[in-house]
């Protein structure tokens, strides 16, 4: 009986690891997290299966980068690629410069997928990139995030 439980637990762990490995598949921003997530001067946060403000998030990943033009340029290129497939795009433009972008991507299975990008060049953390996967409605998550600002 104990052996059976161990086998079932092992299979469950492998399946859940596969799900999280597939997160961000087909998205250009995946390369940002892989390439720069553990680099010096970059802060990366990854949280799985937590609730935030009453919303259950399957995956939350964020990356904050100081004033590093090569990383910033790469992030912007990836955002532009993912933007082409977005269902909805919301932008904040200040003095003719795009400062924030919210991308509501097509669902992947049951998951709503969101990309949030903020360029605050005059502060220490110039660029913030956030990726969210949730079974919740993407519009509800966006309303919550925008309300909190």
PDB file of C-alpha atoms in Angstrom:
ATOM      1  CA  UNK A   1       0.000   0.000   0.000  1.00  0.00           C
ATOM      2  CA  UNK A   2       2.831   2.428   0.865  1.00  0.00           C
ATOM      3  CA  UNK A   3       4.565   1.579  -2.384  1.00  0.00           C
ATOM      4  CA  UNK A   4       1.370   2.374  -4.290  1.00  0.00           C
ATOM      5  CA  UNK A   5       1.110   5.789  -2.585  1.00  0.00           C
ATOM      6  CA  UNK A   6       4.724   6.589  -3.449  1.00  0.00           C
ATOM      7  CA  UNK A   7       4.122   5.703  -7.086  1.00  0.00           C
ATOM      8  CA  UNK A   8       0.969   7.840  -7.246  1.00  0.00           C
ATOM      9  CA  UNK A   9       2.740  10.758  -5.535  1.00  0.00           C
ATOM     10  CA  UNK A  10       5.683  10.487  -7.935  1.00  0.00           C
ATOM     11  CA  UNK A  11       3.361  10.497 -10.947  1.00  0.00           C
ATOM     12  CA  UNK A  12       1.482  13.515  -9.567  1.00  0.00           C
ATOM     13  CA  UNK A  13       4.747  15.419  -9.042  1.00  0.00           C
ATOM     14  CA  UNK A  14       5.930  14.624 -12.554  1.00  0.00           C
ATOM     15  CA  UNK A  15       2.608  15.772 -14.029  1.00  0.00           C
ATOM     16  CA  UNK A  16       2.619  19.036 -12.076  1.00  0.00           C
ATOM     17  CA  UNK A  17       6.251  19.686 -13.052  1.00  0.00           C
ATOM     18  CA  UNK A  18       5.304  19.142 -16.689  1.00  0.00           C
ATOM     19  CA  UNK A  19       2.476  21.661 -16.398  1.00  0.00           C
ATOM     20  CA  UNK A  20       4.795  24.338 -14.989  1.00  0.00           C
ATOM     21  CA  UNK A  21       7.463  23.552 -17.594  1.00  0.00           C
ATOM     22  CA  UNK A  22       4.838  24.207 -20.260  1.00  0.00           C
ATOM     23  CA  UNK A  23       3.968  27.585 -18.747  1.00  0.00           C
ATOM     24  CA  UNK A  24       4.796  30.368 -21.168  1.00  0.00           C
ATOM     25  CA  UNK A  25       5.314  27.936 -24.068  1.00  0.00           C
ATOM     26  CA  UNK A  26       5.065  29.816 -27.323  1.00  0.00           C
ATOM     27  CA  UNK A  27       5.694  33.188 -25.680  1.00  0.00           C
ATOM     28  CA  UNK A  28       8.737  35.315 -26.390  1.00  0.00           C
ATOM     29  CA  UNK A  29       8.908  36.577 -22.796  1.00  0.00           C
ATOM     30  CA  UNK A  30       9.769  33.047 -21.702  1.00  0.00           C
ATOM     31  CA  UNK A  31      13.247  33.747 -23.095  1.00  0.00           C
ATOM     32  CA  UNK A  32      13.540  36.823 -20.859  1.00  0.00           C
ATOM     33  CA  UNK A  33      12.939  34.809 -17.690  1.00  0.00           C
ATOM     34  CA  UNK A  34      15.238  31.978 -18.820  1.00  0.00           C
ATOM     35  CA  UNK A  35      18.068  34.217 -19.992  1.00  0.00           C
ATOM     36  CA  UNK A  36      18.059  36.921 -17.314  1.00  0.00           C
ATOM     37  CA  UNK A  37      16.141  35.496 -14.339  1.00  0.00           C
ATOM     38  CA  UNK A  38      19.230  34.550 -12.351  1.00  0.00           C
ATOM     39  CA  UNK A  39      21.548  37.278 -13.563  1.00  0.00           C
ATOM     40  CA  UNK A  40      23.188  39.742 -11.203  1.00  0.00           C
ATOM     41  CA  UNK A  41      21.291  43.022 -10.941  1.00  0.00           C
ATOM     42  CA  UNK A  42      17.983  41.344 -11.802  1.00  0.00           C
ATOM     43  CA  UNK A  43      15.275  40.429  -9.298  1.00  0.00           C
ATOM     44  CA  UNK A  44      13.025  37.520 -10.242  1.00  0.00           C
ATOM     45  CA  UNK A  45      10.057  36.248  -8.253  1.00  0.00           C
ATOM     46  CA  UNK A  46       8.173  33.057  -9.129  1.00  0.00           C
ATOM     47  CA  UNK A  47       5.119  31.955  -7.167  1.00  0.00           C
ATOM     48  CA  UNK A  48       2.894  28.981  -7.994  1.00  0.00           C
ATOM     49  CA  UNK A  49      -0.580  28.209  -6.715  1.00  0.00           C
ATOM     50  CA  UNK A  50      -1.054  31.201  -4.401  1.00  0.00           C
ATOM     51  CA  UNK A  51      -3.972  33.559  -3.886  1.00  0.00           C
ATOM     52  CA  UNK A  52      -3.651  37.304  -4.218  1.00  0.00           C
ATOM     53  CA  UNK A  53      -6.490  39.649  -3.390  1.00  0.00           C
ATOM     54  CA  UNK A  54      -8.949  36.757  -3.457  1.00  0.00           C
ATOM     55  CA  UNK A  55      -7.771  35.569  -6.875  1.00  0.00           C
ATOM     56  CA  UNK A  56      -6.090  32.186  -7.285  1.00  0.00           C
ATOM     57  CA  UNK A  57      -2.984  32.496  -9.435  1.00  0.00           C
ATOM     58  CA  UNK A  58      -1.613  29.309 -10.955  1.00  0.00           C
ATOM     59  CA  UNK A  59       1.636  31.065 -11.821  1.00  0.00           C
ATOM     60  CA  UNK A  60       3.049  34.510 -11.092  1.00  0.00           C
ATOM     61  CA  UNK A  61       6.472  35.490 -12.412  1.00  0.00           C
ATOM     62  CA  UNK A  62       8.041  38.906 -12.202  1.00  0.00           C
ATOM     63  CA  UNK A  63      11.375  40.304 -13.256  1.00  0.00           C
ATOM     64  CA  UNK A  64      12.752  43.714 -12.266  1.00  0.00           C
ATOM     65  CA  UNK A  65      15.787  45.115 -14.040  1.00  0.00           C
ATOM     66  CA  UNK A  66      17.788  48.215 -13.233  1.00  0.00           C
ATOM     67  CA  UNK A  67      19.116  50.536 -15.898  1.00  0.00           C
ATOM     68  CA  UNK A  68      20.566  47.950 -18.287  1.00  0.00           C
ATOM     69  CA  UNK A  69      19.894  48.922 -21.891  1.00  0.00           C
ATOM     70  CA  UNK A  70      20.680  45.515 -23.453  1.00  0.00           C
ATOM     71  CA  UNK A  71      18.241  43.672 -21.169  1.00  0.00           C
ATOM     72  CA  UNK A  72      15.636  46.431 -21.562  1.00  0.00           C
ATOM     73  CA  UNK A  73      15.893  46.272 -25.358  1.00  0.00           C
ATOM     74  CA  UNK A  74      15.530  42.474 -25.326  1.00  0.00           C
ATOM     75  CA  UNK A  75      12.446  42.687 -23.081  1.00  0.00           C
ATOM     76  CA  UNK A  76      10.844  45.256 -25.398  1.00  0.00           C
ATOM     77  CA  UNK A  77      11.512  43.038 -28.445  1.00  0.00           C
ATOM     78  CA  UNK A  78       9.881  40.067 -26.699  1.00  0.00           C
ATOM     79  CA  UNK A  79       6.883  42.183 -25.630  1.00  0.00           C
ATOM     80  CA  UNK A  80       6.440  43.330 -29.241  1.00  0.00           C
ATOM     81  CA  UNK A  81       6.435  39.700 -30.455  1.00  0.00           C
ATOM     82  CA  UNK A  82       3.890  38.573 -27.846  1.00  0.00           C
ATOM     83  CA  UNK A  83       1.756  41.641 -28.494  1.00  0.00           C
ATOM     84  CA  UNK A  84       0.929  40.320 -31.999  1.00  0.00           C
ATOM     85  CA  UNK A  85      -1.036  37.417 -30.485  1.00  0.00           C
ATOM     86  CA  UNK A  86      -2.748  39.337 -27.676  1.00  0.00           C
ATOM     87  CA  UNK A  87      -6.541  39.391 -27.430  1.00  0.00           C
ATOM     88  CA  UNK A  88      -6.448  42.808 -25.780  1.00  0.00           C
ATOM     89  CA  UNK A  89      -3.732  45.422 -25.475  1.00  0.00           C
ATOM     90  CA  UNK A  90      -3.825  48.336 -23.049  1.00  0.00           C
ATOM     91  CA  UNK A  91      -1.126  50.989 -22.992  1.00  0.00           C
ATOM     92  CA  UNK A  92      -0.184  53.933 -20.827  1.00  0.00           C
ATOM     93  CA  UNK A  93       1.663  56.614 -22.803  1.00  0.00           C
ATOM     94  CA  UNK A  94       3.449  59.466 -20.996  1.00  0.00           C
ATOM     95  CA  UNK A  95       4.978  62.308 -23.006  1.00  0.00           C
ATOM     96  CA  UNK A  96       4.759  60.211 -26.171  1.00  0.00           C
ATOM     97  CA  UNK A  97       6.583  57.230 -24.633  1.00  0.00           C
ATOM     98  CA  UNK A  98       4.879  53.905 -23.833  1.00  0.00           C
ATOM     99  CA  UNK A  99       5.388  53.387 -20.094  1.00  0.00           C
ATOM    100  CA  UNK A 100       3.065  50.462 -19.378  1.00  0.00           C
ATOM    101  CA  UNK A 101       1.583  47.658 -21.447  1.00  0.00           C
ATOM    102  CA  UNK A 102      -1.036  45.099 -20.430  1.00  0.00           C
ATOM    103  CA  UNK A 103      -1.448  42.111 -22.750  1.00  0.00           C
ATOM    104  CA  UNK A 104      -4.405  39.765 -22.348  1.00  0.00           C
ATOM    105  CA  UNK A 105      -3.320  36.665 -24.263  1.00  0.00           C
ATOM    106  CA  UNK A 106      -5.568  33.925 -25.663  1.00  0.00           C
ATOM    107  CA  UNK A 107      -6.441  31.217 -23.159  1.00  0.00           C
ATOM    108  CA  UNK A 108      -4.244  28.149 -23.064  1.00  0.00           C
ATOM    109  CA  UNK A 109      -6.643  25.412 -22.046  1.00  0.00           C
ATOM    110  CA  UNK A 110      -8.394  26.695 -18.911  1.00  0.00           C
ATOM    111  CA  UNK A 111      -5.716  29.295 -18.197  1.00  0.00           C
ATOM    112  CA  UNK A 112      -5.994  33.028 -18.752  1.00  0.00           C
ATOM    113  CA  UNK A 113      -2.556  34.469 -19.453  1.00  0.00           C
ATOM    114  CA  UNK A 114      -1.512  38.056 -18.846  1.00  0.00           C
ATOM    115  CA  UNK A 115       1.685  39.995 -19.451  1.00  0.00           C
ATOM    116  CA  UNK A 116       2.258  43.286 -17.678  1.00  0.00           C
ATOM    117  CA  UNK A 117       5.168  45.544 -18.543  1.00  0.00           C
ATOM    118  CA  UNK A 118       6.206  48.796 -16.880  1.00  0.00           C
ATOM    119  CA  UNK A 119       9.058  51.094 -17.896  1.00  0.00           C
ATOM    120  CA  UNK A 120       9.954  53.507 -15.114  1.00  0.00           C
ATOM    121  CA  UNK A 121      13.310  54.695 -16.460  1.00  0.00           C
ATOM    122  CA  UNK A 122      13.772  57.423 -13.891  1.00  0.00           C
ATOM    123  CA  UNK A 123      13.803  54.982 -10.959  1.00  0.00           C
ATOM    124  CA  UNK A 124      16.299  52.357  -9.802  1.00  0.00           C
ATOM    125  CA  UNK A 125      14.235  49.454 -11.202  1.00  0.00           C
ATOM    126  CA  UNK A 126      13.722  50.727 -14.717  1.00  0.00           C
ATOM    127  CA  UNK A 127      11.797  47.766 -16.151  1.00  0.00           C
ATOM    128  CA  UNK A 128       9.303  45.407 -14.527  1.00  0.00           C
ATOM    129  CA  UNK A 129       7.878  42.428 -16.411  1.00  0.00           C
ATOM    130  CA  UNK A 130       5.091  40.284 -14.939  1.00  0.00           C
ATOM    131  CA  UNK A 131       3.534  37.092 -16.300  1.00  0.00           C
ATOM    132  CA  UNK A 132       0.356  35.658 -14.740  1.00  0.00           C
ATOM    133  CA  UNK A 133      -1.532  32.412 -15.380  1.00  0.00           C
ATOM    134  CA  UNK A 134      -4.886  31.892 -13.715  1.00  0.00           C
ATOM    135  CA  UNK A 135      -8.156  30.060 -14.212  1.00  0.00           C
ATOM    136  CA  UNK A 136      -9.877  33.331 -13.302  1.00  0.00           C
ATOM    137  CA  UNK A 137     -11.195  35.655 -15.981  1.00  0.00           C
ATOM    138  CA  UNK A 138      -8.312  37.766 -17.335  1.00  0.00           C
ATOM    139  CA  UNK A 139     -10.490  40.895 -17.339  1.00  0.00           C
ATOM    140  CA  UNK A 140     -11.207  40.475 -13.614  1.00  0.00           C
ATOM    141  CA  UNK A 141      -7.492  40.198 -12.830  1.00  0.00           C
ATOM    142  CA  UNK A 142      -6.738  43.294 -14.925  1.00  0.00           C
ATOM    143  CA  UNK A 143      -9.485  45.279 -13.159  1.00  0.00           C
ATOM    144  CA  UNK A 144      -8.076  44.232  -9.788  1.00  0.00           C
ATOM    145  CA  UNK A 145      -4.517  45.199 -10.762  1.00  0.00           C
ATOM    146  CA  UNK A 146      -5.553  48.550 -12.206  1.00  0.00           C
ATOM    147  CA  UNK A 147      -7.721  49.290  -9.165  1.00  0.00           C
ATOM    148  CA  UNK A 148      -4.753  48.629  -6.827  1.00  0.00           C
ATOM    149  CA  UNK A 149      -2.589  51.226  -8.605  1.00  0.00           C
TER     150      UNK A 149
END
